[in-house]
Tab-separated table of C-alpha atoms in Angstrom:
chain	number	residue	atom	x	y	z
P	1	MET	CA	-34.260	-2.065	-1.917
P	2	GLY	CA	-31.272	-0.240	-0.707
P	3	PHE	CA	-28.334	0.805	-2.288
P	4	LYS	CA	-25.767	-2.001	-2.734
P	5	VAL	CA	-22.031	-2.295	-3.516
P	6	ILE	CA	-20.449	-4.569	-5.132
P	7	ILE	CA	-16.320	-5.603	-4.191
P	8	VAL	CA	-14.295	-7.301	-6.301
P	9	GLY	CA	-11.150	-8.428	-4.072
P	10	GLY	CA	-9.997	-9.325	-0.623
P	11	SER	CA	-7.296	-6.980	-0.700
P	12	VAL	CA	-6.858	-4.204	1.800
P	13	SER	CA	-8.909	-1.810	0.112
P	14	GLY	CA	-11.473	-4.434	-0.704
P	15	LEU	CA	-11.871	-5.291	3.328
P	16	SER	CA	-11.444	-2.261	4.095
P	17	LEU	CA	-14.158	-0.760	2.372
P	18	ALA	CA	-16.351	-3.936	3.666
P	19	ASN	CA	-15.676	-2.595	7.004
P	20	MET	CA	-16.460	0.863	6.275
P	21	LEU	CA	-19.968	-0.295	4.398
P	22	GLU	CA	-20.734	-2.244	7.375
P	23	LYS	CA	-20.632	0.499	9.824
P	24	PHE	CA	-23.311	2.701	8.132
P	25	ASN	CA	-25.012	-0.479	7.160
P	26	ILE	CA	-24.927	-0.197	3.507
P	27	GLU	CA	-25.400	-3.518	1.733
P	28	TYR	CA	-22.584	-5.450	0.107
P	29	VAL	CA	-20.781	-8.756	-1.127
P	30	LEU	CA	-17.391	-9.512	-1.840
P	31	LEU	CA	-15.820	-11.510	-4.281
P	32	GLU	CA	-11.958	-13.099	-3.799
P	33	ALA	CA	-10.953	-14.890	-6.862
P	34	HIS	CA	-8.624	-17.167	-4.189
P	35	PRO	CA	-9.525	-19.809	-2.102
P	36	THR	CA	-8.701	-18.283	1.005
P	37	ILE	CA	-9.177	-14.668	2.378
P	38	ALA	CA	-5.920	-14.308	3.400
P	39	PRO	CA	-3.310	-16.426	1.996
P	40	GLN	CA	0.190	-16.533	3.194
P	41	LEU	CA	2.592	-15.035	0.340
P	42	GLY	CA	5.658	-13.612	1.803
P	43	ALA	CA	4.525	-10.285	1.721
P	44	SER	CA	4.431	-7.547	4.380
P	45	MET	CA	3.411	-3.804	4.731
P	46	GLY	CA	3.892	-0.467	5.884
P	47	LEU	CA	1.014	1.594	7.923
P	48	LEU	CA	1.783	5.128	8.861
P	49	PRO	CA	-0.071	7.085	11.202
P	50	GLY	CA	-2.729	7.909	8.255
P	51	GLY	CA	-3.660	4.620	7.580
P	52	LEU	CA	-3.598	3.525	11.281
P	53	ARG	CA	-6.131	6.546	12.489
P	54	ILE	CA	-8.574	5.108	9.952
P	55	LEU	CA	-8.295	1.311	11.033
P	56	ASP	CA	-8.284	2.378	14.354
P	57	GLN	CA	-11.903	4.094	13.421
P	58	LEU	CA	-12.593	0.883	12.529
P	59	GLY	CA	-11.880	-0.950	15.559
P	60	CYS	CA	-8.542	-2.459	14.302
P	61	TYR	CA	-5.900	-0.659	15.436
P	62	ASP	CA	-5.647	-2.716	18.796
P	63	ARG	CA	-5.404	-5.896	17.268
P	64	VAL	CA	-2.470	-4.752	14.827
P	65	ARG	CA	-0.687	-3.339	17.908
P	66	GLU	CA	-1.232	-6.434	20.003
P	67	ILE	CA	0.313	-8.687	17.496
P	68	VAL	CA	3.056	-5.781	16.739
P	69	GLY	CA	3.841	-5.568	19.900
P	70	ASP	CA	7.280	-3.449	20.607
P	71	CYS	CA	8.776	-4.441	17.172
P	72	CYS	CA	7.660	-0.987	15.646
P	73	TYR	CA	10.430	0.574	18.009
P	74	TYR	CA	13.079	-0.033	15.644
P	75	GLN	CA	16.963	0.801	16.229
P	76	PRO	CA	18.506	1.901	12.961
P	77	SER	CA	21.391	0.424	11.562
P	78	LEU	CA	22.894	1.924	8.235
P	79	ARG	CA	25.420	0.301	5.634
P	80	LEU	CA	26.605	3.313	3.145
P	81	PHE	CA	27.752	2.862	-0.444
P	82	ASN	CA	31.327	3.170	0.969
P	83	GLY	CA	31.199	-0.108	2.935
P	84	LYS	CA	30.918	1.702	6.225
P	85	ILE	CA	28.358	0.890	8.949
P	86	LEU	CA	26.715	2.771	11.100
P	87	ASN	CA	24.328	1.669	14.321
P	88	LYS	CA	23.808	4.824	16.598
P	89	LYS	CA	21.148	3.625	19.287
P	90	LYS	CA	18.737	6.495	20.122
P	91	PRO	CA	16.842	7.227	23.156
P	92	LYS	CA	14.022	7.073	21.707
P	93	THR	CA	13.288	5.426	18.580
P	94	PHE	CA	11.594	7.267	15.284
P	95	SER	CA	8.387	5.120	16.190
P	96	GLU	CA	8.128	6.278	19.696
P	97	GLN	CA	8.517	10.065	18.636
P	98	LEU	CA	6.337	9.697	15.911
P	99	GLU	CA	3.934	8.510	18.520
P	100	ASP	CA	4.234	10.991	20.364
P	101	ARG	CA	3.828	13.360	17.784
P	102	THR	CA	0.773	11.656	16.067
P	103	GLY	CA	-0.476	9.303	18.327
P	104	TYR	CA	0.652	6.225	16.102
P	105	PRO	CA	3.982	4.755	15.582
P	106	GLN	CA	5.086	3.660	11.996
P	107	ILE	CA	4.677	0.336	11.718
P	108	PHE	CA	5.300	-3.162	9.539
P	109	ILE	CA	3.092	-6.163	9.370
P	110	ASP	CA	2.743	-9.487	7.105
P	111	ARG	CA	0.195	-8.691	4.998
P	112	GLN	CA	-2.078	-11.948	5.811
P	113	MET	CA	-1.838	-10.888	9.077
P	114	LEU	CA	-3.566	-7.578	8.395
P	115	LEU	CA	-6.102	-9.177	6.110
P	116	GLN	CA	-6.919	-11.829	8.987
P	117	ILE	CA	-7.850	-8.888	10.727
P	118	LEU	CA	-10.191	-6.719	8.609
P	119	PHE	CA	-11.878	-9.997	7.968
P	120	ASP	CA	-12.792	-10.906	11.373
P	121	ASN	CA	-13.722	-7.535	11.976
P	122	LEU	CA	-16.829	-8.102	9.966
P	123	GLN	CA	-20.235	-8.964	11.948
P	124	SER	CA	-21.766	-10.505	7.951
P	125	LYS	CA	-18.918	-12.388	6.961
P	126	ASP	CA	-21.451	-14.364	4.890
P	127	ARG	CA	-21.158	-11.785	2.442
P	128	VAL	CA	-17.234	-12.477	1.542
P	129	MET	CA	-17.286	-15.021	-0.778
P	130	THR	CA	-14.297	-16.690	-2.434
P	131	ARG	CA	-13.553	-18.637	-5.015
P	132	LYS	CA	-15.330	-15.794	-7.186
P	133	ARG	CA	-13.281	-15.012	-10.265
P	134	VAL	CA	-15.054	-12.138	-12.002
P	135	VAL	CA	-14.806	-12.811	-15.873
P	136	ARG	CA	-17.510	-9.780	-16.717
P	137	VAL	CA	-18.859	-6.580	-15.606
P	138	GLU	CA	-21.762	-5.111	-17.560
P	139	THR	CA	-23.270	-1.735	-16.910
P	140	ALA	CA	-26.861	-0.950	-17.335
P	141	GLU	CA	-28.886	2.479	-17.159
P	142	ASN	CA	-30.093	1.601	-13.170
P	143	HIS	CA	-27.624	-1.300	-12.689
P	144	VAL	CA	-24.435	-3.190	-12.514
P	145	CYS	CA	-23.561	-6.529	-13.308
P	146	VAL	CA	-20.896	-8.884	-12.243
P	147	HIS	CA	-20.336	-12.296	-13.458
P	148	THR	CA	-18.193	-15.036	-12.098
P	149	GLN	CA	-16.154	-18.220	-13.461
P	150	ASP	CA	-18.527	-20.540	-11.563
P	151	GLY	CA	-21.433	-19.010	-13.456
P	152	CYS	CA	-22.944	-16.870	-11.046
P	153	THR	CA	-23.986	-13.291	-11.767
P	154	TYR	CA	-24.392	-10.603	-8.631
P	155	THR	CA	-25.949	-7.549	-9.441
P	156	GLY	CA	-25.971	-4.471	-7.627
P	157	ASP	CA	-25.809	-0.303	-7.852
P	158	ILE	CA	-22.029	0.119	-8.418
P	159	VAL	CA	-18.996	-2.183	-8.624
P	160	VAL	CA	-15.397	-1.333	-6.753
P	161	GLY	CA	-12.635	-3.054	-8.423
P	162	ALA	CA	-10.146	-3.971	-5.387
P	163	ASP	CA	-8.451	-6.793	-7.220
P	164	GLY	CA	-4.609	-5.700	-7.660
P	165	VAL	CA	-2.218	-3.865	-10.337
P	166	HIS	CA	-3.552	-6.558	-12.751
P	167	SER	CA	-7.310	-5.840	-11.935
P	168	ALA	CA	-9.846	-7.394	-13.716
P	169	VAL	CA	-12.646	-4.846	-12.925
P	170	ARG	CA	-10.417	-2.360	-14.881
P	171	LYS	CA	-9.868	-4.360	-18.145
P	172	GLU	CA	-13.657	-4.569	-17.962
P	173	MET	CA	-14.036	-1.026	-17.353
P	174	TRP	CA	-11.863	-0.184	-19.911
P	175	ARG	CA	-13.591	-2.823	-22.490
P	176	ASN	CA	-17.306	-1.002	-21.132
P	177	GLY	CA	-15.517	2.209	-22.356
P	178	VAL	CA	-14.242	1.429	-25.737
P	179	GLU	CA	-17.590	-0.300	-26.693
P	180	SER	CA	-20.190	2.373	-25.677
P	181	ASP	CA	-17.989	5.782	-25.449
P	182	PRO	CA	-14.869	5.685	-27.460
P	183	GLY	CA	-12.734	8.155	-26.439
P	184	SER	CA	-13.426	7.927	-22.552
P	185	PHE	CA	-10.237	6.427	-21.744
P	186	ARG	CA	-6.602	6.490	-23.584
P	187	PRO	CA	-5.924	4.170	-26.331
P	188	ASP	CA	-2.380	2.885	-24.621
P	189	GLU	CA	-3.512	2.638	-21.053
P	190	ASP	CA	-3.117	-0.644	-20.863
P	191	LYS	CA	0.340	-0.535	-21.227
P	192	ALA	CA	0.966	2.674	-18.566
P	193	LEU	CA	2.469	0.007	-15.933
P	194	SER	CA	6.029	0.546	-16.102
P	195	ALA	CA	9.179	-0.857	-13.667
P	196	ASP	CA	12.619	0.139	-13.742
P	197	SER	CA	13.511	-1.682	-10.671
P	198	ASN	CA	12.877	-5.719	-9.565
P	199	CYS	CA	12.444	-6.705	-5.532
P	200	ILE	CA	12.927	-10.059	-3.701
P	201	PHE	CA	11.015	-9.736	-0.766
P	202	GLY	CA	10.213	-12.183	2.266
P	203	ILE	CA	9.903	-13.107	5.628
P	204	SER	CA	13.085	-15.072	7.213
P	205	LYS	CA	13.322	-16.624	10.844
P	206	ARG	CA	16.008	-13.968	12.713
P	207	PRO	CA	19.282	-14.879	11.879
P	208	LYS	CA	21.232	-15.667	14.925
P	209	SER	CA	23.971	-12.965	14.041
P	210	LEU	CA	21.220	-10.200	14.937
P	211	PRO	CA	20.131	-8.876	17.941
P	212	THR	CA	16.882	-9.990	19.357
P	213	SER	CA	16.218	-6.249	19.960
P	214	ALA	CA	14.114	-4.311	17.027
P	215	LEU	CA	15.830	-3.419	14.805
P	216	GLN	CA	15.725	-1.627	11.074
P	217	ILE	CA	18.828	-1.934	8.685
P	218	ASN	CA	19.252	0.085	5.376
P	219	SER	CA	21.989	-1.389	3.645
P	220	PHE	CA	23.034	0.578	-0.323
P	221	PHE	CA	24.947	-1.139	-2.713
P	222	ASP	CA	26.092	0.236	-6.172
P	223	GLY	CA	22.652	-1.140	-8.375
P	224	ARG	CA	20.602	-2.210	-5.168
P	225	ASN	CA	19.742	-1.903	-1.848
P	226	TYR	CA	18.549	-3.889	1.262
P	227	MET	CA	15.809	-2.840	3.781
P	228	MET	CA	15.151	-5.058	7.038
P	229	LEU	CA	12.930	-5.279	9.922
P	230	SER	CA	12.464	-6.735	13.041
P	231	ALA	CA	9.324	-8.662	12.477
P	232	PRO	CA	6.956	-10.295	15.417
P	233	GLY	CA	7.591	-14.379	16.233
P	234	ASP	CA	11.127	-13.763	15.937
P	235	ARG	CA	11.015	-13.272	12.266
P	236	LEU	CA	12.696	-10.576	9.939
P	237	TYR	CA	11.123	-8.650	7.037
P	238	TRP	CA	13.128	-7.850	4.236
P	239	PHE	CA	13.466	-6.558	0.681
P	240	MET	CA	16.344	-6.656	-1.804
P	241	PHE	CA	15.559	-3.618	-4.630
P	242	GLN	CA	17.936	-4.042	-7.501
P	243	ASP	CA	18.008	-1.322	-10.532
P	244	MET	CA	17.108	-2.914	-14.307
P	245	ASP	CA	16.228	-1.558	-17.575
P	246	ARG	CA	12.697	0.300	-17.674
P	247	THR	CA	10.088	-1.656	-19.242
P	248	THR	CA	6.322	-1.409	-19.688
P	249	GLY	CA	3.306	-3.090	-19.998
P	250	SER	CA	3.300	-6.895	-21.286
P	251	GLU	CA	6.826	-6.216	-21.802
P	252	THR	CA	7.897	-6.494	-18.000
P	253	PRO	CA	9.272	-10.007	-16.897
P	254	ARG	CA	7.442	-12.149	-14.761
P	255	PHE	CA	9.752	-13.968	-12.545
P	256	THR	CA	10.569	-17.762	-11.834
P	257	THR	CA	11.788	-19.353	-8.132
P	258	GLU	CA	14.731	-20.456	-10.093
P	259	ASP	CA	15.223	-16.864	-11.247
P	260	GLU	CA	14.856	-15.335	-7.475
P	261	VAL	CA	17.452	-18.402	-6.439
P	262	ASN	CA	19.804	-17.342	-8.958
P	263	LEU	CA	19.833	-13.643	-8.423
P	264	ALA	CA	19.792	-14.278	-4.535
P	265	ARG	CA	22.907	-16.429	-4.663
P	266	LYS	CA	24.685	-13.981	-6.691
P	267	HIS	CA	24.307	-11.203	-3.896
P	268	PHE	CA	25.155	-13.893	-0.769
P	269	ASP	CA	28.037	-11.918	0.175
P	270	ASP	CA	26.526	-8.584	0.526
P	271	GLN	CA	27.589	-7.184	4.200
P	272	VAL	CA	24.002	-5.802	5.367
P	273	THR	CA	25.149	-5.386	8.585
P	274	ALA	CA	29.192	-5.842	10.295
P	275	CYS	CA	28.181	-9.196	11.117
P	276	THR	CA	25.305	-10.622	9.026
P	277	THR	CA	25.172	-10.956	4.796
P	278	PHE	CA	22.175	-11.046	2.590
P	279	GLY	CA	22.802	-15.084	2.741
P	280	ASP	CA	22.116	-15.509	6.178
P	281	VAL	CA	18.651	-13.997	6.212
P	282	TYR	CA	17.979	-15.655	2.609
P	283	GLU	CA	19.283	-18.924	3.922
P	284	ASN	CA	16.626	-18.445	6.806
P	285	ARG	CA	13.754	-17.407	4.473
P	286	LEU	CA	10.380	-18.831	5.099
P	287	GLN	CA	8.257	-17.175	2.451
P	288	THR	CA	9.885	-15.346	-0.883
P	289	ALA	CA	8.956	-14.040	-4.036
P	290	LEU	CA	11.063	-12.090	-6.694
P	291	VAL	CA	9.264	-9.494	-8.828
P	292	SER	CA	9.072	-6.732	-11.029
P	293	LEU	CA	8.005	-3.456	-9.457
P	294	GLU	CA	5.278	-1.566	-11.584
P	295	GLU	CA	4.159	1.434	-10.712
P	296	HIS	CA	1.219	3.755	-12.265
P	297	VAL	CA	-1.294	6.138	-11.346
P	298	PHE	CA	-4.221	5.600	-13.795
P	299	ALA	CA	-5.877	8.589	-16.008
P	300	ARG	CA	-9.089	7.646	-15.114
P	301	TRP	CA	-10.393	5.426	-12.464
P	302	TYR	CA	-13.976	5.311	-12.980
P	303	PHE	CA	-16.832	4.807	-15.978
P	304	ARG	CA	-20.454	4.801	-15.263
P	305	ARG	CA	-21.229	2.442	-12.385
P	306	ILE	CA	-17.424	0.853	-12.219
P	307	ILE	CA	-14.950	2.444	-9.687
P	308	THR	CA	-11.304	1.269	-9.258
P	309	ILE	CA	-9.442	1.700	-5.899
P	310	GLY	CA	-6.059	0.791	-4.342
P	311	ASP	CA	-3.413	-0.642	-6.585
P	312	ALA	CA	-6.233	-1.095	-9.310
P	313	ALA	CA	-5.822	2.559	-9.654
P	314	HIS	CA	-3.157	4.105	-8.209
P	315	LYS	CA	0.195	1.538	-8.232
P	316	VAL	CA	3.280	3.085	-6.192
P	317	HIS	CA	6.597	1.695	-5.427
P	318	PRO	CA	6.797	-0.071	-2.411
P	319	ASN	CA	9.529	2.044	-0.499
P	320	THR	CA	6.991	4.514	-0.202
P	321	ALA	CA	5.106	2.406	2.219
P	322	GLN	CA	2.105	4.127	1.127
P	323	GLY	CA	0.571	1.054	-1.085
P	324	GLY	CA	-1.680	0.176	1.551
P	325	ASN	CA	-2.063	3.365	3.335
P	326	GLY	CA	-3.178	4.823	0.164
P	327	ALA	CA	-5.528	2.175	-0.544
P	328	ILE	CA	-7.284	2.665	3.404
P	329	GLU	CA	-7.565	6.329	2.147
P	330	THR	CA	-9.153	6.018	-1.246
P	331	SER	CA	-12.029	3.477	0.569
P	332	ALA	CA	-12.172	6.122	3.367
P	333	VAL	CA	-12.642	9.095	0.419
P	334	LEU	CA	-15.461	7.056	-1.585
P	335	LEU	CA	-17.328	5.790	1.505
P	336	ASN	CA	-17.788	9.635	2.965
P	337	THR	CA	-18.452	11.047	-0.726
P	338	LEU	CA	-21.150	8.121	-1.125
P	339	LEU	CA	-22.618	8.609	2.182
P	340	ARG	CA	-23.274	12.174	1.293
P	341	ARG	CA	-25.080	11.318	-1.619
P	342	LEU	CA	-26.966	8.551	0.136
P	343	ASP	CA	-28.389	11.301	2.598
P	344	ASP	CA	-30.965	12.465	0.199
P	345	THR	CA	-31.704	9.017	-1.619
P	346	SER	CA	-30.856	5.569	-1.603
P	347	LYS	CA	-31.093	5.326	-5.031
P	348	LEU	CA	-28.410	6.869	-7.266
P	349	SER	CA	-28.997	7.673	-10.556
P	350	GLY	CA	-26.072	7.038	-13.188
P	351	GLN	CA	-24.891	10.568	-13.233
P	352	ASP	CA	-25.138	10.728	-9.399
P	353	ILE	CA	-22.598	7.977	-9.189
P	354	GLU	CA	-20.664	9.141	-12.166
P	355	ASP	CA	-20.375	12.374	-9.802
P	356	VAL	CA	-19.187	10.723	-6.443
P	357	PHE	CA	-16.658	8.746	-8.283
P	358	ALA	CA	-15.012	12.379	-9.896
P	359	GLU	CA	-15.060	13.624	-6.494
P	360	VAL	CA	-13.130	10.346	-5.333
P	361	GLN	CA	-10.805	10.874	-7.994
P	362	THR	CA	-10.046	14.649	-7.348
P	363	LYS	CA	-9.804	14.345	-4.075
P	364	ARG	CA	-7.053	11.483	-4.083
P	365	PHE	CA	-5.345	11.997	-7.401
P	366	ALA	CA	-2.848	14.430	-6.442
P	367	ARG	CA	-1.361	12.479	-3.251
P	368	ALA	CA	-1.418	9.028	-4.941
P	369	ALA	CA	0.651	11.250	-7.877
P	370	ASN	CA	2.885	12.606	-5.194
P	371	ALA	CA	3.495	9.006	-3.638
P	372	LEU	CA	4.350	7.804	-7.015
P	373	GLU	CA	7.073	10.141	-7.264
P	374	GLN	CA	8.599	9.977	-4.041
P	375	GLY	CA	8.863	6.072	-4.830
P	376	ARG	CA	10.614	6.996	-8.318
P	377	HIS	CA	12.944	9.337	-6.364
P	378	THR	CA	13.774	7.255	-3.685
P	379	SER	CA	14.643	4.309	-5.705
P	380	SER	CA	16.731	6.544	-7.759
P	381	ILE	CA	18.518	7.412	-4.937
P	382	SER	CA	18.924	4.443	-3.268
P	383	THR	CA	20.115	1.688	-5.906
P	384	ARG	CA	22.529	3.893	-7.914
P	385	ASP	CA	25.673	5.314	-6.377
P	386	THR	CA	26.378	8.403	-7.666
P	387	PHE	CA	27.165	11.806	-6.176
P	388	ALA	CA	24.332	12.432	-5.601
P	389	SER	CA	23.137	9.254	-3.457
P	390	ARG	CA	26.293	9.528	-1.544
P	391	LEU	CA	25.461	12.935	-0.347
P	392	PHE	CA	22.057	11.851	0.226
P	393	VAL	CA	22.909	8.566	2.095
P	394	HIS	CA	26.337	9.657	4.087
P	395	TYR	CA	25.392	13.046	5.377
P	396	LEU	CA	21.681	13.719	4.989
P	397	LEU	CA	20.216	10.416	5.953
P	398	PRO	CA	22.128	10.010	9.030
P	399	TRP	CA	22.485	13.244	10.529
P	400	PHE	CA	19.536	15.348	9.253
P	401	GLY	CA	17.120	12.456	8.571
P	402	ASP	CA	15.144	11.621	11.496
P	403	ARG	CA	13.633	15.209	11.424
P	404	ILE	CA	12.951	15.666	8.571
P	405	ILE	CA	11.358	12.405	8.291
P	406	MET	CA	9.310	13.421	11.415
P	407	TRP	CA	8.248	16.578	9.847
P	408	LEU	CA	7.220	15.137	6.756
P	409	ALA	CA	5.509	12.211	8.464
P	410	VAL	CA	3.676	14.206	10.623
P	411	LYS	CA	2.226	16.776	7.777
P	412	HIS	CA	1.668	13.469	5.872
P	413	ALA	CA	-1.038	12.146	8.301
P	414	GLU	CA	-2.346	15.804	8.876
P	415	THR	CA	-3.052	16.202	5.341
P	416	GLY	CA	-4.817	12.897	5.332
P	417	PRO	CA	-8.407	11.550	5.263
P	418	VAL	CA	-10.665	9.884	7.953
P	419	LEU	CA	-14.074	8.409	7.968
P	420	GLU	CA	-16.060	11.877	8.635
P	421	ARG	CA	-18.950	10.491	10.242
P	422	LEU	CA	-16.739	7.899	13.407
P	423	PRO	CA	-15.242	9.292	16.129
P	424	ILE	CA	-11.835	10.691	15.799
P	425	PRO	CA	-9.677	8.432	18.316
P	426	ASN	CA	-6.967	10.276	20.737
P	427	ARG	CA	-3.896	7.824	21.001
P	428	HIS	CA	-0.920	8.932	23.567
P	429	GLY	CA	-3.124	12.019	24.403
P	430	VAL	CA	-2.800	13.218	20.864
P	431	THR	CA	-6.203	13.577	18.392
P	432	LEU	CA	-4.262	14.132	14.941
P	433	LYS	CA	-5.430	16.851	12.559
P	434	HIS	CA	-6.936	15.801	9.154
P	435	ALA	CA	-8.263	16.893	6.248
P	436	GLY	CA	-11.576	15.757	4.186
P	437	THR	CA	-10.157	16.841	0.958
P	438	VAL	CA	-6.434	15.940	0.431
P	439	GLU	CA	-3.779	18.168	-1.394
P	440	ARG	CA	-0.391	17.594	-1.694
P	441	PRO	CA	1.643	18.615	0.503
P	442	ARG	CA	3.413	22.074	-0.421
P	443	SER	CA	5.812	22.558	1.537
P	444	SER	CA	7.852	19.367	0.914
P	445	LYS	CA	8.060	19.556	-2.759
P	446	ARG	CA	9.237	23.524	-2.229
P	447	ILE	CA	12.402	22.133	0.018
P	448	GLY	CA	12.840	19.205	-1.998
P	449	PHE	CA	12.730	16.738	0.660
P	450	ASP	CA	9.725	14.923	-0.038
P	451	GLU	CA	11.945	11.822	-1.012
P	452	LEU	CA	13.350	11.339	2.169
P	453	LEU	CA	10.129	9.960	3.672
P	454	CYS	CA	10.542	6.907	1.480
P	455	ASP	CA	14.014	5.986	2.952
P	456	ILE	CA	12.978	5.074	6.249
P	457	ILE	CA	9.160	4.357	6.220
């Protein structure tokens, strides 16, 4: 019997890892709780060059570009705190410049579309099982067992929790730790998730008042801000971020559809461009949701034969565009580290596996923590009409933002991981530098502009 991985969750991290394991003929099964693998929930996600490079290695990038087309070449529109609107058309968009430097643009895509691309790319689709809600995980000396709600049991060498911010695998990992090794996890870790903002996100038909050409809108108001981007199919991705009192754990509110509609109507008159209101966007909605934006990088991601990845381990603010990218990166680092250990033997001991997991967390923790801080800084400076916010939004962002953000975006990509045993793609004549071991980019903190990266990408 070879090495077997049980992936829980058909998320971006889960399906990315499945593709990676398949490339190296490592046995796996993926268990998804929902009835379909790629539901349309109204969510979009940003992909940066580092994440796109890994998707390219897996053979998924061409399909992403085919779907997105020229929608990624956004012209910017800014609505400042004082109501002034800046439309500054540029000879080359930010994404075109980024493509020249890294080989890849900045891309936004339906989360559903990316999940479908990852699933379609798999050769052994029968290894992906839906309606498999995990209820219990048990670790033993030589294996791990996963029990699902329908009465089935799956046995493997490791289980990977890729099941999102409210991960069942993470809860089972904590339970295993408390029962067999008290002190392995912080006693208050289940209360560590916090939120100080909420967001209505959605996908709308393009309002007739907006141009058909690709556009990115950033509009700033006291207590809230909007980001809107052209989407394939003559649609619009959009986010309304709003400040709220900080909450933790179970105190964090869950919202109803009525809550969402009431909040949206309250801001219908917000002028997001010279000729478009938020009401115009919302009334053209196709899918929407209102959620609290929970954030946290957990102190420990693994225990014995269990590891968490993606939002189950490091949940960051969506304004960083690093949630999905971070999930892909952690999957890649896990695959690389496993392969090095499996070179010697197909049967790893419990200690071997914990060593692998510890190395994964060591390589990824600082970068995930940096993304968390970026999100918090950006949320604060974008939703509060303060002197610092006006300085940033009125002067730094319009006049210096692109150059600083470009430099940071390139550095971010150059310090990101790759799949070390697959060819590195060359796009637009560029073979982007990479790092096997990822560290927090030192220079961005030194000049104090790391948070700028998040406001545009």
